[in-house]
Each structure stands twice: as structure tokens, then as C-alpha cells.
PDB file of C-alpha atoms and ligand atoms in Angstrom:
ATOM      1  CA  UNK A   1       0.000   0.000   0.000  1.00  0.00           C
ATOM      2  CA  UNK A   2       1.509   2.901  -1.153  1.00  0.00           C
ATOM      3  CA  UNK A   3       0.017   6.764   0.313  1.00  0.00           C
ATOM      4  CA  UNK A   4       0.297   9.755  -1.487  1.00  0.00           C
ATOM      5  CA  UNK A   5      -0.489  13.014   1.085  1.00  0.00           C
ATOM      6  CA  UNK A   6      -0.825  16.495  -0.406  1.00  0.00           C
ATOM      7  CA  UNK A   7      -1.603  19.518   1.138  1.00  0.00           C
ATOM      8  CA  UNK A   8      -5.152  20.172  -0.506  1.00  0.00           C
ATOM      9  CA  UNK A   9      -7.809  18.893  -2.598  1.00  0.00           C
ATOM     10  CA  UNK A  10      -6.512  21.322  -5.675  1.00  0.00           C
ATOM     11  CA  UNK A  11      -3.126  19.325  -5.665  1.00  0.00           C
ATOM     12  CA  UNK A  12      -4.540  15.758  -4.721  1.00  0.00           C
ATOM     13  CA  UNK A  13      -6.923  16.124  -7.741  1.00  0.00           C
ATOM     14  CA  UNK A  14      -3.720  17.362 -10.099  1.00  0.00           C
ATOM     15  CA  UNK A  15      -2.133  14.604  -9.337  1.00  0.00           C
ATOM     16  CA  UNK A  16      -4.060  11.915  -9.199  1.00  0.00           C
ATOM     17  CA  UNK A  17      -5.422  13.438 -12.666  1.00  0.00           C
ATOM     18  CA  UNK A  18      -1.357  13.528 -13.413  1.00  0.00           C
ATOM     19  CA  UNK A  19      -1.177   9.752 -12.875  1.00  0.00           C
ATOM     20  CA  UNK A  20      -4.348   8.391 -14.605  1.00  0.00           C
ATOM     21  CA  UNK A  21      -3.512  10.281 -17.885  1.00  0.00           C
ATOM     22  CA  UNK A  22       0.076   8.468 -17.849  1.00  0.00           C
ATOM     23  CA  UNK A  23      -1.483   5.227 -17.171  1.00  0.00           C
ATOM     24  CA  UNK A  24      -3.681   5.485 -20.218  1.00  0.00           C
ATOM     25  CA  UNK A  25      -1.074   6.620 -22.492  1.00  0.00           C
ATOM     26  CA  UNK A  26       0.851   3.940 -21.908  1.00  0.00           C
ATOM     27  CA  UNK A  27      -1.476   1.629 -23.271  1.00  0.00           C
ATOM     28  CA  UNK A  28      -1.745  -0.716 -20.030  1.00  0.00           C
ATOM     29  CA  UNK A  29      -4.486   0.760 -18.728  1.00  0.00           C
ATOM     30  CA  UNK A  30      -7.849   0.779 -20.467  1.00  0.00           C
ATOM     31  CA  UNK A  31     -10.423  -0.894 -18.229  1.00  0.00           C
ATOM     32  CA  UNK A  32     -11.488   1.943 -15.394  1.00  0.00           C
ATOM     33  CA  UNK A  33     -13.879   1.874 -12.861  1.00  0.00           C
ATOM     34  CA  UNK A  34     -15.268   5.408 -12.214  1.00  0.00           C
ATOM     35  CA  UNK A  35     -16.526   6.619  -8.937  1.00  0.00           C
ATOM     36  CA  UNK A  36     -18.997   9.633  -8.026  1.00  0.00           C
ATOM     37  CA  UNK A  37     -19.608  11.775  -5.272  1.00  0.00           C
ATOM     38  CA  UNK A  38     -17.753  15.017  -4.091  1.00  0.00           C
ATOM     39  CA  UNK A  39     -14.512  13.551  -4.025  1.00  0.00           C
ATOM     40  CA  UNK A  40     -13.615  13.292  -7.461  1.00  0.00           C
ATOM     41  CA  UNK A  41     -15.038  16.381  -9.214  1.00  0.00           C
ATOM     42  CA  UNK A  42     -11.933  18.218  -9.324  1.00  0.00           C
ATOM     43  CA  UNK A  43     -10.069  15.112 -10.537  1.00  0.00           C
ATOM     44  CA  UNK A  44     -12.238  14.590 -13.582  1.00  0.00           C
ATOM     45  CA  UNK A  45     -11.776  18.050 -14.502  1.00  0.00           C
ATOM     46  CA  UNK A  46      -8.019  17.793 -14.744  1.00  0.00           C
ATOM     47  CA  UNK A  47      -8.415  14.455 -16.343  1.00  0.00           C
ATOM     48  CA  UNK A  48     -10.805  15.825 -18.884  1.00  0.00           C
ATOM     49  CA  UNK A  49      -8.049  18.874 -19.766  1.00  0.00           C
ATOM     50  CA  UNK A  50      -5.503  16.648 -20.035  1.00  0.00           C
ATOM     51  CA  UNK A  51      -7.082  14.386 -22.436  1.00  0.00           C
ATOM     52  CA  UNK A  52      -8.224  17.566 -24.682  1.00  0.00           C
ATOM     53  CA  UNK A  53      -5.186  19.197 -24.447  1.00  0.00           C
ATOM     54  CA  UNK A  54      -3.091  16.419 -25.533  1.00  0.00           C
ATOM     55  CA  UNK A  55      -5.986  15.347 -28.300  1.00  0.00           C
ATOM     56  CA  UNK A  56      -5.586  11.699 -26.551  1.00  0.00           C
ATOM     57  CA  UNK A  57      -7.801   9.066 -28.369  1.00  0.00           C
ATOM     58  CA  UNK A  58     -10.142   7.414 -25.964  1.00  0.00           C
ATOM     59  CA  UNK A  59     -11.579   5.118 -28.465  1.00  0.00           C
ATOM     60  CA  UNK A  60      -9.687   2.200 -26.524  1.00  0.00           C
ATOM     61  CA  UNK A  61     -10.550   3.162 -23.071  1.00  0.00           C
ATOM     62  CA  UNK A  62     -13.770   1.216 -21.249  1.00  0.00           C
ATOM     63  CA  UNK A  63     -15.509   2.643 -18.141  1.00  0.00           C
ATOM     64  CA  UNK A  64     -17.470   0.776 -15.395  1.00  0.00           C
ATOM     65  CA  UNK A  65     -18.579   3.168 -13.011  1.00  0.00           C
ATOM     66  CA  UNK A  66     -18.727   1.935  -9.651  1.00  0.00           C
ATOM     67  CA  UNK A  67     -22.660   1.986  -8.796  1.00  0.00           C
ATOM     68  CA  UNK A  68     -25.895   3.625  -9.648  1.00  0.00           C
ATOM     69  CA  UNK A  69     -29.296   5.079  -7.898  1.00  0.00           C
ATOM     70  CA  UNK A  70     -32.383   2.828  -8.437  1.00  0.00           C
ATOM     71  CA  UNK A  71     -34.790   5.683  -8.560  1.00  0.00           C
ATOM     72  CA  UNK A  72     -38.862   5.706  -7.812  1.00  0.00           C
ATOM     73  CA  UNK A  73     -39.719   7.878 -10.408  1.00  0.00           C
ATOM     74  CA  UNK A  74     -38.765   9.856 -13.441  1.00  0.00           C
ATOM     75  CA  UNK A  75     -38.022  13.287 -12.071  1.00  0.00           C
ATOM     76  CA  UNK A  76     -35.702  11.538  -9.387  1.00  0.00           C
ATOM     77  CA  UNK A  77     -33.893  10.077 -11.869  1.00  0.00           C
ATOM     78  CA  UNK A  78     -33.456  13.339 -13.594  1.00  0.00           C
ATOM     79  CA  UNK A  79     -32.014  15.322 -10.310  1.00  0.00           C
ATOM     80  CA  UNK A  80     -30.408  12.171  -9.081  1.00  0.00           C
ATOM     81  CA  UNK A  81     -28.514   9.348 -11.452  1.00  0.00           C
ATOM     82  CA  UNK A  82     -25.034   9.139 -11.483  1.00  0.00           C
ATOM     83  CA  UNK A  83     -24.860   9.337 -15.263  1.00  0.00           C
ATOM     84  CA  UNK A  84     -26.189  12.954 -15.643  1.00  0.00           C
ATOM     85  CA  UNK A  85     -23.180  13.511 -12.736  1.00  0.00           C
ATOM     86  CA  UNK A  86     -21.010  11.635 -15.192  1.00  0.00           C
ATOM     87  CA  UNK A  87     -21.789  13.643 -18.419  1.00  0.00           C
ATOM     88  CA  UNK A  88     -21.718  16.570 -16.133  1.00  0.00           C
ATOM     89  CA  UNK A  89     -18.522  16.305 -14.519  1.00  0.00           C
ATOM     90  CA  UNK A  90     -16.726  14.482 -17.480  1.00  0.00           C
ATOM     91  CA  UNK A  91     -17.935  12.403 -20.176  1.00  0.00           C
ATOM     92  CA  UNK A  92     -19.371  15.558 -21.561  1.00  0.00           C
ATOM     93  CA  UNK A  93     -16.274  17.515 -21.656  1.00  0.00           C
ATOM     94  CA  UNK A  94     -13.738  14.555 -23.907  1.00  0.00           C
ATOM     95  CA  UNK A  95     -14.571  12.797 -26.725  1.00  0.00           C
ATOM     96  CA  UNK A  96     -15.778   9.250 -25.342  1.00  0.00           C
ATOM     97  CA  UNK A  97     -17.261   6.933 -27.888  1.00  0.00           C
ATOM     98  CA  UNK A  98     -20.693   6.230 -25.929  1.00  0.00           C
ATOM     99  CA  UNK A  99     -20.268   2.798 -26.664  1.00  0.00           C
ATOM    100  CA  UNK A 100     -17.572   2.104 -24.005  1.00  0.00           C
ATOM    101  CA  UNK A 101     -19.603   3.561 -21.065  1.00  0.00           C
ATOM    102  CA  UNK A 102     -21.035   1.454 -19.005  1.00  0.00           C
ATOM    103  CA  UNK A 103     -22.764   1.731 -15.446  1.00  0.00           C
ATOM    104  CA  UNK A 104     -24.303  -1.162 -13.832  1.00  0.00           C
ATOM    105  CA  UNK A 105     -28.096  -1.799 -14.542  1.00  0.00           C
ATOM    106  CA  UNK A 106     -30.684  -4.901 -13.230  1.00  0.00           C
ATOM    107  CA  UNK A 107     -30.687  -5.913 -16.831  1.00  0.00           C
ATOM    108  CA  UNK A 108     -27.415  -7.066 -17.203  1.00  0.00           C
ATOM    109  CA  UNK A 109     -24.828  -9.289 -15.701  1.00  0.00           C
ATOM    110  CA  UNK A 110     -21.941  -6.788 -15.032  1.00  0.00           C
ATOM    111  CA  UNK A 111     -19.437  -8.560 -13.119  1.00  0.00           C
ATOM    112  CA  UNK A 112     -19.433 -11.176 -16.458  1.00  0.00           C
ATOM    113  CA  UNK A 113     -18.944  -8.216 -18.659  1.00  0.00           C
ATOM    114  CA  UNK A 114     -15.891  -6.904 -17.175  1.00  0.00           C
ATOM    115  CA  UNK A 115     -14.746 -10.070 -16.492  1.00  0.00           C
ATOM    116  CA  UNK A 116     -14.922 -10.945 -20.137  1.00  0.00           C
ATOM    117  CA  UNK A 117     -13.529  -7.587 -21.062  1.00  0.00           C
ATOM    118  CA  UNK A 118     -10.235  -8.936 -19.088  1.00  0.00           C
ATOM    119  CA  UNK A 119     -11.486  -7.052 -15.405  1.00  0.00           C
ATOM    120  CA  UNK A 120     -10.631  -3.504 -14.374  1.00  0.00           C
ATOM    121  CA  UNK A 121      -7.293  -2.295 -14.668  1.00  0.00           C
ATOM    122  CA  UNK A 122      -7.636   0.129 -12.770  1.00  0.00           C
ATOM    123  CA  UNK A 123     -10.425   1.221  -9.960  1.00  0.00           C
ATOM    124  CA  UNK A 124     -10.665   4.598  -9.118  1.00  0.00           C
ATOM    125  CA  UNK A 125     -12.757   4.589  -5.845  1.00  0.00           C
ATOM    126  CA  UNK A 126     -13.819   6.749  -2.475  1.00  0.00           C
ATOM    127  CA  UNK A 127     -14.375   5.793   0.609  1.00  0.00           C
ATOM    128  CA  UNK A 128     -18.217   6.604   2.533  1.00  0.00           C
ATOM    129  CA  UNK A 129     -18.445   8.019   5.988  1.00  0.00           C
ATOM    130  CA  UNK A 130     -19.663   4.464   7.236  1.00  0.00           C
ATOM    131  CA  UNK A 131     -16.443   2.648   5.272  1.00  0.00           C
ATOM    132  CA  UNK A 132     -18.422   1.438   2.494  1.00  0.00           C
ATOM    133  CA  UNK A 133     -16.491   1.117  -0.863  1.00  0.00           C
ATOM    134  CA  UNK A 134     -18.957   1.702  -4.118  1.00  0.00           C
ATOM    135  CA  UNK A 135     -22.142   1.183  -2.272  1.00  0.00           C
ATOM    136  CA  UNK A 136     -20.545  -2.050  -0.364  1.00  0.00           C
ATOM    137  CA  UNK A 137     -22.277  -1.113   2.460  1.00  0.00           C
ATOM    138  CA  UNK A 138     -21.201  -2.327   5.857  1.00  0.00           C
ATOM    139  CA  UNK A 139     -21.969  -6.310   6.452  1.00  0.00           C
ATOM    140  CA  UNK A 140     -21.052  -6.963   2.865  1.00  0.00           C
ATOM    141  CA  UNK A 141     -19.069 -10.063   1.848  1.00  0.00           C
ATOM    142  CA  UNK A 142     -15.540  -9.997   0.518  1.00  0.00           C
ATOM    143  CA  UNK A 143     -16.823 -11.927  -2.437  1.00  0.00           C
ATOM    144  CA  UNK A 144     -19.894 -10.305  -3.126  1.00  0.00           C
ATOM    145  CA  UNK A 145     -21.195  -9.888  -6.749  1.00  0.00           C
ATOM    146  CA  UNK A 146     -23.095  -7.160  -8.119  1.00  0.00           C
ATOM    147  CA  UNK A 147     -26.257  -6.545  -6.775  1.00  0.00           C
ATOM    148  CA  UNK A 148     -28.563  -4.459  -5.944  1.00  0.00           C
ATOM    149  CA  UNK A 149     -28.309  -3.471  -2.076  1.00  0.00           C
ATOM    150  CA  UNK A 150     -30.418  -1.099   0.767  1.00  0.00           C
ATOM    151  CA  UNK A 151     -28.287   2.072   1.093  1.00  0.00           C
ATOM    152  CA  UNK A 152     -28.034   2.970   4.844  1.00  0.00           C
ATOM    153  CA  UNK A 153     -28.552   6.018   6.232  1.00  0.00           C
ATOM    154  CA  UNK A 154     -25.113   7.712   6.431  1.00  0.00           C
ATOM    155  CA  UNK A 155     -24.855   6.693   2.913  1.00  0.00           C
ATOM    156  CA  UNK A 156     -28.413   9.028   1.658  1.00  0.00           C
ATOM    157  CA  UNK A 157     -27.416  11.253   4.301  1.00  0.00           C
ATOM    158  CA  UNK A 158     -23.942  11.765   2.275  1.00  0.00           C
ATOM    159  CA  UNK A 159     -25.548  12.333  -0.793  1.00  0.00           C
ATOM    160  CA  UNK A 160     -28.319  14.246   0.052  1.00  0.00           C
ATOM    161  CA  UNK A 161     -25.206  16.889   0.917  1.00  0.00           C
ATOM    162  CA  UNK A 162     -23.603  15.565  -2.720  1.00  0.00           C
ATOM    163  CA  UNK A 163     -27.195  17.020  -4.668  1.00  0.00           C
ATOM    164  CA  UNK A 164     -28.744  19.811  -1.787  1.00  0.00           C
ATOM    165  CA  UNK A 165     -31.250  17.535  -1.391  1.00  0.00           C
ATOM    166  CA  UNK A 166     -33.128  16.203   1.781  1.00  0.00           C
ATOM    167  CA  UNK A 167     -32.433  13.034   3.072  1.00  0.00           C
ATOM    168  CA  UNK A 168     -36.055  11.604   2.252  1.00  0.00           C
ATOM    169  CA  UNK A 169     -35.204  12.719  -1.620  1.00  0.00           C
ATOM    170  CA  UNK A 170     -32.409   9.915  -2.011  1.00  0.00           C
ATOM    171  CA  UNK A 171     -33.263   6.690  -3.117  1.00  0.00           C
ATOM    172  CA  UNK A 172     -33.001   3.901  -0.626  1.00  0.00           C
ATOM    173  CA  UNK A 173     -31.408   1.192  -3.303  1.00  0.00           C
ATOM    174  CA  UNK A 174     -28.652   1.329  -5.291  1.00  0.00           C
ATOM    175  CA  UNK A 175     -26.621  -1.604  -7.938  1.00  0.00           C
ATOM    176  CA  UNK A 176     -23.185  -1.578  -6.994  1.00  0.00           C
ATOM    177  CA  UNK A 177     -20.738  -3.609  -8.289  1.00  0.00           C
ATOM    178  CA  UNK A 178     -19.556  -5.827  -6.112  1.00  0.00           C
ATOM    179  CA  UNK A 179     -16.458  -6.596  -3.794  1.00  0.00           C
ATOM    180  CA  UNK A 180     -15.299  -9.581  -5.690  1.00  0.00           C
ATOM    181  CA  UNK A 181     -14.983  -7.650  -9.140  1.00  0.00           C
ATOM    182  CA  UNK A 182     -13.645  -4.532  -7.018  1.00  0.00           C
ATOM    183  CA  UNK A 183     -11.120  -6.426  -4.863  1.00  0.00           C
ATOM    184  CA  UNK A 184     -10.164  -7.831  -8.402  1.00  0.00           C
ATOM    185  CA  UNK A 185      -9.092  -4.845 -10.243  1.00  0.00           C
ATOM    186  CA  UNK A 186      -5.592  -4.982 -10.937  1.00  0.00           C
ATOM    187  CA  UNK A 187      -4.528  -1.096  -9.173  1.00  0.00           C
ATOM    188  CA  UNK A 188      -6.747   0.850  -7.236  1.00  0.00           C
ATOM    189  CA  UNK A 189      -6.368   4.441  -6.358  1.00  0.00           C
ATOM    190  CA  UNK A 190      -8.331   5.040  -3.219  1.00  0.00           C
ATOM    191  CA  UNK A 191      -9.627   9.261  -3.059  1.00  0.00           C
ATOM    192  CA  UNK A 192      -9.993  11.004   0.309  1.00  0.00           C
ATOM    193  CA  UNK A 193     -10.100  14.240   1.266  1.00  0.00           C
ATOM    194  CA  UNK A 194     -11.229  16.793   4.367  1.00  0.00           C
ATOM    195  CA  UNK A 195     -11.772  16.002   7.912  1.00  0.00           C
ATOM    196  CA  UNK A 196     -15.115  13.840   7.606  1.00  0.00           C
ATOM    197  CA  UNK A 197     -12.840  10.964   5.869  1.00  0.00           C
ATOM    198  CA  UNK A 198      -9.765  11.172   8.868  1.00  0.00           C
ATOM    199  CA  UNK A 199     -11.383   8.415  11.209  1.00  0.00           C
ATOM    200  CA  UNK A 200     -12.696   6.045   8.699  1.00  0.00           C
ATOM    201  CA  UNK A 201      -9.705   5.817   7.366  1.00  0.00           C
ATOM    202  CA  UNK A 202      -7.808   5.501  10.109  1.00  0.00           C
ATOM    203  CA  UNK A 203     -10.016   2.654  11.758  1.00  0.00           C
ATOM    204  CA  UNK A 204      -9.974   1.117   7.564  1.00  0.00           C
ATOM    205  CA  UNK A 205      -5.954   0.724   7.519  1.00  0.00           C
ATOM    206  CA  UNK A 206      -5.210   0.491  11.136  1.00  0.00           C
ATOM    207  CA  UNK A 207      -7.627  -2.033  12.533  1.00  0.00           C
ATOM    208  CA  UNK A 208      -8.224  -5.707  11.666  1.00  0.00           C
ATOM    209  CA  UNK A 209     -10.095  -5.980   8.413  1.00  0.00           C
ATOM    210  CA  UNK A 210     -13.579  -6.757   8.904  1.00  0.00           C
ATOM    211  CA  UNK A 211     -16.654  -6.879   7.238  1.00  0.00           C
ATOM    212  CA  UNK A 212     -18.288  -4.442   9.159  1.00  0.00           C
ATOM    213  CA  UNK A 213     -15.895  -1.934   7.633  1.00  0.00           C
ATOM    214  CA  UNK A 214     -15.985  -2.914   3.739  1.00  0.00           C
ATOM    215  CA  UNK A 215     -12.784  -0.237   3.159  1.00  0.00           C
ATOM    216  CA  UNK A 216     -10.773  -2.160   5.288  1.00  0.00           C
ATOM    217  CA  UNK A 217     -10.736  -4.957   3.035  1.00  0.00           C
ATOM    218  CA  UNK A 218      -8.532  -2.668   0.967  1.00  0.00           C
ATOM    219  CA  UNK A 219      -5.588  -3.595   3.170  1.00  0.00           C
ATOM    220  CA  UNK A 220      -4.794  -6.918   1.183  1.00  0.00           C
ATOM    221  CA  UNK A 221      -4.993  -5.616  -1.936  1.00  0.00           C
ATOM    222  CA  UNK A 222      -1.192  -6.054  -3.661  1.00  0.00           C
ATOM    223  CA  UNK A 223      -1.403  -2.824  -5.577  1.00  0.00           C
ATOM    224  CA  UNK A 224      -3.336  -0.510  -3.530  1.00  0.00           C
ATOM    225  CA  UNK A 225      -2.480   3.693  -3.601  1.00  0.00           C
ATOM    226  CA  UNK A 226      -4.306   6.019  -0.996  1.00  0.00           C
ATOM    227  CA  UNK A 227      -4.504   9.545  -2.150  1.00  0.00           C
ATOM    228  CA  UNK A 228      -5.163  11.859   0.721  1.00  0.00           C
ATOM    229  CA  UNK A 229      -5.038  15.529   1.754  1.00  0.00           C
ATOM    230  CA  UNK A 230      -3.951  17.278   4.860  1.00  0.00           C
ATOM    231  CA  UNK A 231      -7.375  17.365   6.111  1.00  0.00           C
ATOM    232  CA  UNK A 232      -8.075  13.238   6.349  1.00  0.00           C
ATOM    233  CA  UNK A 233      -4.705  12.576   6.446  1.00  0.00           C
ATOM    234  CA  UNK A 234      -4.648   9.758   9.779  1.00  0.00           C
ATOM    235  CA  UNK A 235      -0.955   9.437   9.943  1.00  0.00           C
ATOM    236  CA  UNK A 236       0.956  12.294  10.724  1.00  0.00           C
ATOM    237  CA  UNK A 237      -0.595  15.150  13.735  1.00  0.00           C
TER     238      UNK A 237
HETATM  239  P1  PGA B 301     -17.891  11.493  -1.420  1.00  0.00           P
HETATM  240  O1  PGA B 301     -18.325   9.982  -1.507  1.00  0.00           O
HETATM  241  O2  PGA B 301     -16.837  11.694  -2.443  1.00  0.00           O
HETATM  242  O3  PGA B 301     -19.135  12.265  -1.752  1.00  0.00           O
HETATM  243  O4  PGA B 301     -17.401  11.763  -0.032  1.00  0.00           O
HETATM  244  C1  PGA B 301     -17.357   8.996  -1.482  1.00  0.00           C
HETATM  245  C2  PGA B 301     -18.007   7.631  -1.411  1.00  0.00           C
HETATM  246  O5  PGA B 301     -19.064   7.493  -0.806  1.00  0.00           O
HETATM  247  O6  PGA B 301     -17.436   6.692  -1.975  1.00  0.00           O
END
């Protein structure tokens, strides 16, 4: 396990955007797992500049993002799915053939998709109040599939902050891809920043791992990278 610290969000997101856009230009990397949330805002916008300014091809690059909303109605859907917050924060700013997105859906079996697309090569993920990873919620299995799963509370309460909504607004069920296919990807760059993530990651990396806390899992993972700020950073005072 490797961790990066920076002083602030601005330079984690650099960075981390810094490292991604390598990684695809080398050619090794073109399976990605794509989180949302606050986290990584800043990230795909460096990422997406990057990739214009350079005039990189993405016509070989896949993405799985990490989970999706199941919504109630239409209008929910609208103010809430993780796609419009994809094409918002990125896919609407680079060129991505529409083909090669992907977000996990009832109708399909995902975790035989990417494994017959040759599995993630690399997961970009963040880490939930509660420890979940994707929507792995607390109590979930280290070899859990995809599958659709009750979101607790911490985890609407998070994104009810995420869209300025209220709590009641935020669907209570979400498809998330699973440990097993998580676990599996072959690097994973683990976002944190600010003072909200400090003691779940602490108790994630310094306790036993345990079910109860799905990030701590994380901690046997051979190619694992934390990228942190000052704010969450656990380590140093
Ligand atoms: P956040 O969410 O970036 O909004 O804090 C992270 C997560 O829940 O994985």
C-alpha cells in the first residue's frame, strides 16, 4: 500500500489526474472503474483537460462506473442518477465513444462483462463516511457480486449533501458492483479528502479488516495507492 499526502484537494486532484492520464497513455491501462460523489469532481476536470489538451484518443478506453441510484420515479432520476453527474462532470467535456460507457443496470450481468472484457485495470474509488467502498455497504461479503443493495442512512445522508437535497429525496437502493470484481481490479487508487474521511480511514488501515468496515478490506490488496489531503490525512498530527 503505497500513500500519497498532499496539502489540498486542488493538488490531490492534479495529481491523481497527473497519474491516470500516464497510465492510459501507456497503453496498459484501459479498463477503469469510475466513482462519483464530491470527491472526485476536481479530478475529472483535470483528467478531462488533459485528455483535450493532448488530443488523446479514448476510443480504446472502457468505463465501469462503480454503482448507480435505483430511482422511484422519473423526475428523481433526472435530479439524481449518477450518469447525468457523469456527463456533467466528465464524459461531456472529452470525446468518449458512448459505446464504451457502461454503469451497472438490473438488466445485465456486469461482473461477467468486465470479467470478459479482461477485469478492471484500474479502480478509481472513495471511501463513505460508514467505510463502504462503491455502495458495499457495511456487512457486505468480501466476495460479493453485483447486486442491488439497501443504502443505509449515512450513505443518503452523504448524498443528500452531494445534490442539496433532503435526506427523504435519495433513493433507498442502489446496484453496486460488487467486492469480488472490485477487490479484483488490478490497481486501485483510493480518493480522500477533508476532515469527515480522517477516522474512517484511520479505523480502515489500522484495525483488523472486517466486514463491518468494507474499506478495510482494501488492506490486502497487492497494488493498492491512498490519495489523501492534509485534512483526512490519519498518519501524521
Ligand atoms: P464522497 O463519496 O466523495 O461524496 O465523499 C465517497 C463515497 O461514498 O465513496
Amino acid at each position: 500500500m503505497i500513500i500519497h499526502n498532499y496539502h489540498d484537494e486542488e493538488e490531490m486532484s492534479r495529481e491523481v489526474a497527473s497519474k491516470v492520464f500516464i497510465a492510459l497513455k501507456s497503453g496498459l491501462i484501459k479498463n477503469l472503474a469510475l466513482p462519483t460523489g464530491r470527491t472526485p469532481i476536481l479530478f475529472y476536470n483535470y483528467l478531462a483537460d488533459l485528455i483535450n489538451e493532448n488530443q488523446f484518443k479514448l476510443d480504446e478506453i472502457y468505463t465501469y462506473n462503480l454503482d448507480e441510484f435505483i430511482f422511484s420515479n422519473e423526475k428523481q432520476k433526472e435530479v439524481l442518477s449518477y450518469k447525468n453527474y457523469m456527463d456533467e462532470h466528465f464524459f461531456s467535456k472529452v470525446k468518449f465513444p458512448l459505446k464504451n460507457i457502461h454503469f451497472p443496470s438490473k438488466e445485465q450481468d456486469y461482473d461477467q462483462l468486465i470479467s470478459s472484457r479482461g477485469g478492471i485495470d484500474l479502480a478509481l474509488i472513495g471511501i463513505g463516511n460508514n467505510g463502504h467502498i462503491a455502495f458495499n455497504e457495511p456487512g457486505s461479503e468480501v466476495d460479493s457480486p453485483t447486486r442491488l443493495v439497501n443504502l443505509k442512512i449515512e450513505s443518503r445522508e452523504q448524498n443528500a449533501i452531494l445534490f442539496n437535497q433532503s435526506v427523504q429525496n435519495i433513493p433507498d437502493q442502489a446496484i453496486t458492483m460488487g467486492l469480488k470484481t472490485l477487490l479484483s481490479s488490478k490497481i486501485i487508487f483510493l480518493l480522500a479528502t477533508g476532515p469527515s474521511k480522517k477516522e474512517i480511514l484511520k479505523k480502515s488501515f489500522t484495525e483488523n479488516i472486517c466486514r463491518n468496515i468494507p474499506a478495510s478490506y482494501l488492506q490486502s490488496h497487492p497494488a493498492l495507492e491512498i490519495f489523501i489531503d492534509k485534512a483526512a490525512n490519519w498518519i501524521t498530527k
